[in-house]
Short mmCIF file of C-alpha atoms in Angstrom, two decimals:
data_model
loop_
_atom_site.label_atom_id
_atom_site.label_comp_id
_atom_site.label_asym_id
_atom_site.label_seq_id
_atom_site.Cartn_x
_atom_site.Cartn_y
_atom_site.Cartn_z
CA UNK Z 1 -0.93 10.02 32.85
CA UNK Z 2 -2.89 9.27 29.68
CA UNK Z 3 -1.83 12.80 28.01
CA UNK Z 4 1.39 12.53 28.82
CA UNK Z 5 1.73 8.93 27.02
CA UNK Z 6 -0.25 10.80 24.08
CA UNK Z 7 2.43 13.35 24.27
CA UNK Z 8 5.26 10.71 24.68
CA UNK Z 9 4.15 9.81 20.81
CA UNK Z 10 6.21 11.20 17.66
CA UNK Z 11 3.94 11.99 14.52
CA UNK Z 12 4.93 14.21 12.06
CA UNK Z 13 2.54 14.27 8.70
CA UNK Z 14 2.98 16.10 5.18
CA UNK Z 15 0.04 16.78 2.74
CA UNK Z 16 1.27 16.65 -0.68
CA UNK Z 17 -1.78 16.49 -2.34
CA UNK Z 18 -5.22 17.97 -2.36
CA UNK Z 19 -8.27 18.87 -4.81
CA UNK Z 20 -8.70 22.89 -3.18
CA UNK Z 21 -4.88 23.46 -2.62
CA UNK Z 22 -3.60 25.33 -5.45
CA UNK Z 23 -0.21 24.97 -4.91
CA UNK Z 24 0.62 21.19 -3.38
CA UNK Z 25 3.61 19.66 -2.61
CA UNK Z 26 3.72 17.21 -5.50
CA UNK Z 27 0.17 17.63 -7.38
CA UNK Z 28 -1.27 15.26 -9.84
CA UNK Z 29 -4.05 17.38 -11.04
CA UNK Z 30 -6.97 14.64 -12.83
CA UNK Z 31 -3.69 13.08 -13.96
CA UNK Z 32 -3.98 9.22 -12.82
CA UNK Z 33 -0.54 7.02 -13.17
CA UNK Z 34 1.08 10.53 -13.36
CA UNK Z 35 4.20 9.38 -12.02
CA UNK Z 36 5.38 12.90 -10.66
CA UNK Z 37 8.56 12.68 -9.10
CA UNK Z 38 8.77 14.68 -5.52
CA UNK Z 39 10.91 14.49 -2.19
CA UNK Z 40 9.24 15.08 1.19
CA UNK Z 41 11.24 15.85 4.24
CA UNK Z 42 10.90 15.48 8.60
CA UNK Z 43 13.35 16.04 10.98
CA UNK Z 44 12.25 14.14 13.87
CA UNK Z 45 11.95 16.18 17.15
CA UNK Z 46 12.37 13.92 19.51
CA UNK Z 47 13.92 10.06 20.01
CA UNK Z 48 11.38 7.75 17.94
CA UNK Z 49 11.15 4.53 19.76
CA UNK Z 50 10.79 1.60 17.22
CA UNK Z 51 8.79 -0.08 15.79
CA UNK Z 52 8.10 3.48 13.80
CA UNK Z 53 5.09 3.14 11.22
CA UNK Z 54 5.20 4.96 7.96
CA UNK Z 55 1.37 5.45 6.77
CA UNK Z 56 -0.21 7.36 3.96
CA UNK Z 57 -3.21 9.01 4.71
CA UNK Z 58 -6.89 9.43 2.51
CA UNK Z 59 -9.49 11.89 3.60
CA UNK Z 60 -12.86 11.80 1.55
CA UNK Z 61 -12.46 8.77 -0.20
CA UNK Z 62 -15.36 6.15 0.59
CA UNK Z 63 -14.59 2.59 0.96
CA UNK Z 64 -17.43 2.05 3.03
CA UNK Z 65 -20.10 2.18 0.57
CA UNK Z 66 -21.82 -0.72 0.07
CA UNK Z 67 -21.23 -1.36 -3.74
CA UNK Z 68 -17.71 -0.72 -3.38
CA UNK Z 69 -17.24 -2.98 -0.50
CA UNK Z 70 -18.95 -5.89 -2.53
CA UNK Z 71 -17.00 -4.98 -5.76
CA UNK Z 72 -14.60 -7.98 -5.20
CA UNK Z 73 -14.69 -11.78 -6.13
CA UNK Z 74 -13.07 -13.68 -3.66
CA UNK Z 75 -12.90 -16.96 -5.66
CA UNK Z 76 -10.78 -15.29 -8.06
CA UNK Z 77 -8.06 -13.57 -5.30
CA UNK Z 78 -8.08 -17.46 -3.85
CA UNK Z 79 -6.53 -18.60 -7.44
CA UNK Z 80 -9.72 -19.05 -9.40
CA UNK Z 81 -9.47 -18.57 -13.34
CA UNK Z 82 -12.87 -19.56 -14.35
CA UNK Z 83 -15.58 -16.52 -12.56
CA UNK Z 84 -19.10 -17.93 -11.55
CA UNK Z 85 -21.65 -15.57 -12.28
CA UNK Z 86 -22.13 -14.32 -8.87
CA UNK Z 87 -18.79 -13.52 -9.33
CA UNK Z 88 -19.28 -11.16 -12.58
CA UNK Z 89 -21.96 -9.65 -11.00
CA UNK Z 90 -20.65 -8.34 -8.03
CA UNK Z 91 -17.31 -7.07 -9.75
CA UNK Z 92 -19.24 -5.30 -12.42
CA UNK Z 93 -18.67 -2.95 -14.20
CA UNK Z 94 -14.28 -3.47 -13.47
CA UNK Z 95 -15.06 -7.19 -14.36
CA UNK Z 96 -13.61 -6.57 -17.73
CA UNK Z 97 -12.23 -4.04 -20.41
CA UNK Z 98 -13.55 -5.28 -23.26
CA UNK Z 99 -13.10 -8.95 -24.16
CA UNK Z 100 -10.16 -8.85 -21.49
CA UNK Z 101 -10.88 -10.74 -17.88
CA UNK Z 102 -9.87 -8.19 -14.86
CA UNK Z 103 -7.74 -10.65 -12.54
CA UNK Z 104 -8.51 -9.79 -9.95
CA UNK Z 105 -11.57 -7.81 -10.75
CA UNK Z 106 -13.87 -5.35 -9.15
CA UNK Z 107 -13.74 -1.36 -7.60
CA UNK Z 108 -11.22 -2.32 -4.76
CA UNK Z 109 -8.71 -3.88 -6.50
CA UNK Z 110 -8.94 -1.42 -9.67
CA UNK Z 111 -8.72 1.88 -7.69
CA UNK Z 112 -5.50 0.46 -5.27
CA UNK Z 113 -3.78 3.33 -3.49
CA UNK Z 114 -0.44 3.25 -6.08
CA UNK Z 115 1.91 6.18 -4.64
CA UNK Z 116 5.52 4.84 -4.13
CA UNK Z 117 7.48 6.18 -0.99
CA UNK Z 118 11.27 4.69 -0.74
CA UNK Z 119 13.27 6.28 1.70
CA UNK Z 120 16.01 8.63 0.23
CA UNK Z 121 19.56 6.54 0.35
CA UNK Z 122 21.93 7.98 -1.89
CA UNK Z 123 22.46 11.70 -2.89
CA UNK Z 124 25.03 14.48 -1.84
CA UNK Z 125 24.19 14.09 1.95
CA UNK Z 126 24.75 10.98 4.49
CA UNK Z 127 21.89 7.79 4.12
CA UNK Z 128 19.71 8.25 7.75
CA UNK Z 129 21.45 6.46 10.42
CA UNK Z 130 19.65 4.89 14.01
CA UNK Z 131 20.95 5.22 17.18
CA UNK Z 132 23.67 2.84 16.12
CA UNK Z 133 25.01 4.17 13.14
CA UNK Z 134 23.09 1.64 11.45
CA UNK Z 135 21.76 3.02 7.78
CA UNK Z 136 17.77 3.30 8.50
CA UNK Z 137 15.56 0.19 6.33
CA UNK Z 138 12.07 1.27 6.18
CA UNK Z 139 10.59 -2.28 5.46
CA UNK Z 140 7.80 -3.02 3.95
CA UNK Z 141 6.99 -6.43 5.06
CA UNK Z 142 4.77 -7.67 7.91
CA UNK Z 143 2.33 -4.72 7.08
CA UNK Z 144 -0.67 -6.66 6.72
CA UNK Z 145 -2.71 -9.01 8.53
CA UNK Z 146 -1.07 -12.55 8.77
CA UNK Z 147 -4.85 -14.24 8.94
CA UNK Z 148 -5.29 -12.54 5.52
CA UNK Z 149 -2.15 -13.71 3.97
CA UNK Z 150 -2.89 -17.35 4.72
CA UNK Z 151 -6.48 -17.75 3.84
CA UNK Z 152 -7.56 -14.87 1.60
CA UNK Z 153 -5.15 -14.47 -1.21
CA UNK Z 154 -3.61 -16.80 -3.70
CA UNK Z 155 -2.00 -16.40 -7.18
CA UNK Z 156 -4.14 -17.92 -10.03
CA UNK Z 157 -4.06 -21.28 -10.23
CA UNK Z 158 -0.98 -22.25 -12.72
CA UNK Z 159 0.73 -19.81 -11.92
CA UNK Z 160 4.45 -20.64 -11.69
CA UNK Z 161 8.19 -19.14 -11.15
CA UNK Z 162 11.82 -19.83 -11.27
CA UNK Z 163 14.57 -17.49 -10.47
CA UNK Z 164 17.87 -17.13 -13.25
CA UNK Z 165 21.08 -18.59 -11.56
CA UNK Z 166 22.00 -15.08 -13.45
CA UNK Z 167 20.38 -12.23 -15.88
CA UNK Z 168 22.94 -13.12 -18.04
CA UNK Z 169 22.75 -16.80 -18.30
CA UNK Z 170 21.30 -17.41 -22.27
CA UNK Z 171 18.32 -19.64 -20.27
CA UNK Z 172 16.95 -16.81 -19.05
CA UNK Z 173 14.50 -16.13 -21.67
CA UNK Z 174 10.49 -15.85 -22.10
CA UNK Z 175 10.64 -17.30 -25.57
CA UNK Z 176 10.00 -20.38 -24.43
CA UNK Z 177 5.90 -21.43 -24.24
CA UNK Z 178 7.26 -22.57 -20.82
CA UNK Z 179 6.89 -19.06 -19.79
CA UNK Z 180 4.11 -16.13 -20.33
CA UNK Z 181 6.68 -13.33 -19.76
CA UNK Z 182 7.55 -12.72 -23.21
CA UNK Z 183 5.73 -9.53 -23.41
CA UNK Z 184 7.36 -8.06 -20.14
CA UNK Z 185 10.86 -10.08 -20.04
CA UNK Z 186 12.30 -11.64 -17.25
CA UNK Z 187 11.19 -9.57 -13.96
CA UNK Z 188 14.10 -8.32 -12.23
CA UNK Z 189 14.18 -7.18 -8.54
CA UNK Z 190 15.59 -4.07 -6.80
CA UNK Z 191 18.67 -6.88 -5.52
CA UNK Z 192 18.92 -7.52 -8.91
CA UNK Z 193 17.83 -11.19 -9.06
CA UNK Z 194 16.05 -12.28 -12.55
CA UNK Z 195 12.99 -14.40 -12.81
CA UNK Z 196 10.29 -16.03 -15.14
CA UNK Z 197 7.05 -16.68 -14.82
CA UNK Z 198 4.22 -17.90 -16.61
CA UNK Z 199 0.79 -16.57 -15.60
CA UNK Z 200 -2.59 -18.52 -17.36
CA UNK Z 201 -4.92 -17.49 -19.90
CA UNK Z 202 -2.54 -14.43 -20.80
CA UNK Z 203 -4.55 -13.41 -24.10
CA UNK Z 204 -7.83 -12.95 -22.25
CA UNK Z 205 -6.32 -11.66 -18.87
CA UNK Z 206 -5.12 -8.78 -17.56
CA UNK Z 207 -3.57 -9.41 -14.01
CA UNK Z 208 -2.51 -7.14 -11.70
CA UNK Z 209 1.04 -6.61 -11.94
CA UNK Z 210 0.14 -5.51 -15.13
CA UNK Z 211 -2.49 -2.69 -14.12
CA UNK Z 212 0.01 -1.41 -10.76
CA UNK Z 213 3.42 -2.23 -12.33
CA UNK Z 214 4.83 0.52 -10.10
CA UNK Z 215 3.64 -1.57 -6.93
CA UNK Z 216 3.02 -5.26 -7.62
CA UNK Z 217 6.00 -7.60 -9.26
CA UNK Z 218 4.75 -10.26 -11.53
CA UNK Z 219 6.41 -12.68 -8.62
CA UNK Z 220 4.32 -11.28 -6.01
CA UNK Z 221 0.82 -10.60 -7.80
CA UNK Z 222 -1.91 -10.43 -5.08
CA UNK Z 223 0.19 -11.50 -2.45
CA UNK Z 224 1.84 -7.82 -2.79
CA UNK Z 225 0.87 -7.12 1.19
CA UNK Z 226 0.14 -3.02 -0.45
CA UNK Z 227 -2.68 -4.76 -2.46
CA UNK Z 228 -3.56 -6.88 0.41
CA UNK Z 229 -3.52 -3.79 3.41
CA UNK Z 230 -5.70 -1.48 0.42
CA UNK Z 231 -8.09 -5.02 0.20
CA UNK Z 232 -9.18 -4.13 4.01
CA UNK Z 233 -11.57 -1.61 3.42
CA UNK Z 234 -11.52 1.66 5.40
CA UNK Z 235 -14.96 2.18 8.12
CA UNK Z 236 -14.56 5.70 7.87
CA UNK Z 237 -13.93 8.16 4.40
CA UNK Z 238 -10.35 9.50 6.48
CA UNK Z 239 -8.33 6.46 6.88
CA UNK Z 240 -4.41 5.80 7.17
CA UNK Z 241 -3.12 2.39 5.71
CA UNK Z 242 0.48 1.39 6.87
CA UNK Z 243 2.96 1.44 3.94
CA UNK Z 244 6.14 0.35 5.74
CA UNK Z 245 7.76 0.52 9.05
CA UNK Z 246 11.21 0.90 10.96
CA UNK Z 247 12.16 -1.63 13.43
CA UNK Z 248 15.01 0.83 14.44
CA UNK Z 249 15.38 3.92 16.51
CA UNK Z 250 15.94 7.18 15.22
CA UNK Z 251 17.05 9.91 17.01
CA UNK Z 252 16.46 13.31 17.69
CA UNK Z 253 17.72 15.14 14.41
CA UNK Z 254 17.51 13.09 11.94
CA UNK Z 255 15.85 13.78 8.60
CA UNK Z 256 13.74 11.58 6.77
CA UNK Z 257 13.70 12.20 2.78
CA UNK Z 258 11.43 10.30 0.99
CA UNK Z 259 11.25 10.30 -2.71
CA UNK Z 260 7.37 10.36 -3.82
CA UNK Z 261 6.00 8.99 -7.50
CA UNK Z 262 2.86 10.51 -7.30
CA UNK Z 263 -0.02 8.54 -9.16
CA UNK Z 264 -3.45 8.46 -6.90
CA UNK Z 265 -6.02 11.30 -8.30
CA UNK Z 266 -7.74 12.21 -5.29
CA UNK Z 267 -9.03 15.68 -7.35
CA UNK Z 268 -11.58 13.80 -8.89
CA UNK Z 269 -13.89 13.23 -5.70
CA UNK Z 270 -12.56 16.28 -3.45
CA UNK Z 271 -9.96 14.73 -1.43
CA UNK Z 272 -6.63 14.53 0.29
CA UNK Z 273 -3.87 12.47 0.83
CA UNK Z 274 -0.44 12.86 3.11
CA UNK Z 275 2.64 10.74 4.31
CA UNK Z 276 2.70 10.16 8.24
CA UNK Z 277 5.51 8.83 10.31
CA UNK Z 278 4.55 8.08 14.20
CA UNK Z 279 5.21 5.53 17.04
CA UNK Z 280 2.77 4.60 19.23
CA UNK Z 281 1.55 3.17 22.70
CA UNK Z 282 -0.36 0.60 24.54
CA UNK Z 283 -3.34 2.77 23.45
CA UNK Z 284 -2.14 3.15 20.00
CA UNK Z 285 -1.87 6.40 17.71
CA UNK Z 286 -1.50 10.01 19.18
CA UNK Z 287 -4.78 10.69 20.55
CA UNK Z 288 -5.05 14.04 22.65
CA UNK Z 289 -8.67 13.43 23.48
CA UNK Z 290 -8.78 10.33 25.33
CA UNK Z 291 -7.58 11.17 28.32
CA UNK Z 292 -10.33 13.74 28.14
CA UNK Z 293 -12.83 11.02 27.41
CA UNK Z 294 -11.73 8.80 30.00
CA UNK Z 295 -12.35 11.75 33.04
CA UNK Z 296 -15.70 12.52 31.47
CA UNK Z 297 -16.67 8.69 31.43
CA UNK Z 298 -15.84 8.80 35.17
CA UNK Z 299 -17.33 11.49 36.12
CA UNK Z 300 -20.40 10.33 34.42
CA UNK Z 301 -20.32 7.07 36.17
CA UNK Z 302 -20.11 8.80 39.67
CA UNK Z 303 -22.91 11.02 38.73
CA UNK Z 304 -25.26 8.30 37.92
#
């Protein structure tokens, strides 16, 4: 019964990047913030039962070494603008870049998984459709823990927002001192709204939307649930972290094209990385083996 529930599960997985393959998919070399522009298609084999989670993949990368799992100040992702000591210390040496403040600081948040998938709407062929002839969403909300979202992240104290009533409207403007934007302009989101902001201590501080512009809005800064699911550090040095998901069914047939901006090096300490797309069970991920584990477990117990 277990194996065929483990067989019942859809994953389909595409390495695009790795330090020994001479030839991958959409390779970055040593080239960090690279932004290489790829596509990677799946046809799905079989019906995909929603919800259907869209994870990338790391193999060799460490975040379970002890420094690197300290490297983090969590005063400063609750909102904190002044850093104790304790604080420095344990983010050094990504506490700062010079004279500038690293907000937030540390070796998690500075080495954040920054590949962008979006799902492939427009082009010569048909946008993906579900089982209803409803255009597929991948959304990419709801990916991280809730419990972490309430109590362990908060933009810097001060910070502030207001959306334009349009991008047109002569108000909306960083000139004023109102606003810390001026540099960057009003932000303006894929459904085109416009907003300012105004962000503390601008001159000494670098923030994060600044270092992972391709990720993290301005309006979001650590709240960005990417920053938040890379913030949960991996137990083992092959991990998946879940970018998005589909609360839709797809079909047998369909094809998935994703476009890629490549921007993780993973050349620089031997490792890999790959796009996954899977459903699951009661029991989780495809796992072949457990079945297998469960008869031996039983068998042992009889025996003994």
């Amino acid at each position: 019964k277990l194996e065929s529930m483990a067989n019942s599960i859809v994953e389909l997985r595409q390495e695009y990047d790795a330090f020994d393959d001479p030839a991958p998919l959409c390779g970055i070399t040593d080239t960090a913030n690279a932004g290489r522009k790829c596509t990677i298609e799946f046809t799905v084999p079989k019906d995909m039962e929603p919800p259907v989670l869209v994870h990338y993949e790391v193999q060799g990368f460490y975040q379970n070494q002890r420094t690197y799992v300290n490297s983090r100040d969590d005063a400063q992702l609750l909102g904190a603008t002044e850093q104790t000591r304790l604080g420095m210390e344990a983010c050094e040496p990504l506490d700062k870049l010079g004279n500038i403040t690293l907000n937030p600081c540390g070796l998690i948040a500075n080495t954040l998984f920054n590949d962008v998938f979006t799902l492939t709407t427009d082009g010569d062929s048909p946008p993906p459709v579900d089982a209803d002839g409803v255009p597929l969403a991948m959304i990419e909300e709801g990916i991280a823990w809730q419990s972490d979202l309430e109590f362990k992240f908060r933009q810097p104290d001060g910070f502030r927002f207001a959306q334009c009533g349009s991008c047109d409207d002569a108000n909306c403007t960083c000139d004023s001192d109102e606003w810390s934007c001026d540099d960057w302009g009003p932000y303006k989101d894929r459904d085109g709204n416009c907003f300012l902001y105004y962000y503390p201590n601008t001159e000494t501080t670098r923030y994060l939307y600044q270092t992972y512009p391709m990720i993290v809005s301005p309006i979001e800064g650590v709240m960005n649930e990417h920053f938040i699911v890379w913030m949960r550090t991996a137990a083992l040095p092959s991990f998946r972290k879940l970018y998005g998901w589909f609360d839709q069914r797809i079909v047998a047939g369909t094809k998935l094209t994703f476009d890629l901006e490549a921007n993780w090096v993973v050349t620089s300490f031997r490792g890999r990385k790959a796009l996954i797309i899977s459903n699951n069970n009661v029991f989780g991920g495809r796992n072949e083996a457990l079945g297998q584990y469960f008869i031996i477990i039983g068998v042992i117990c009889l025996v003994f």
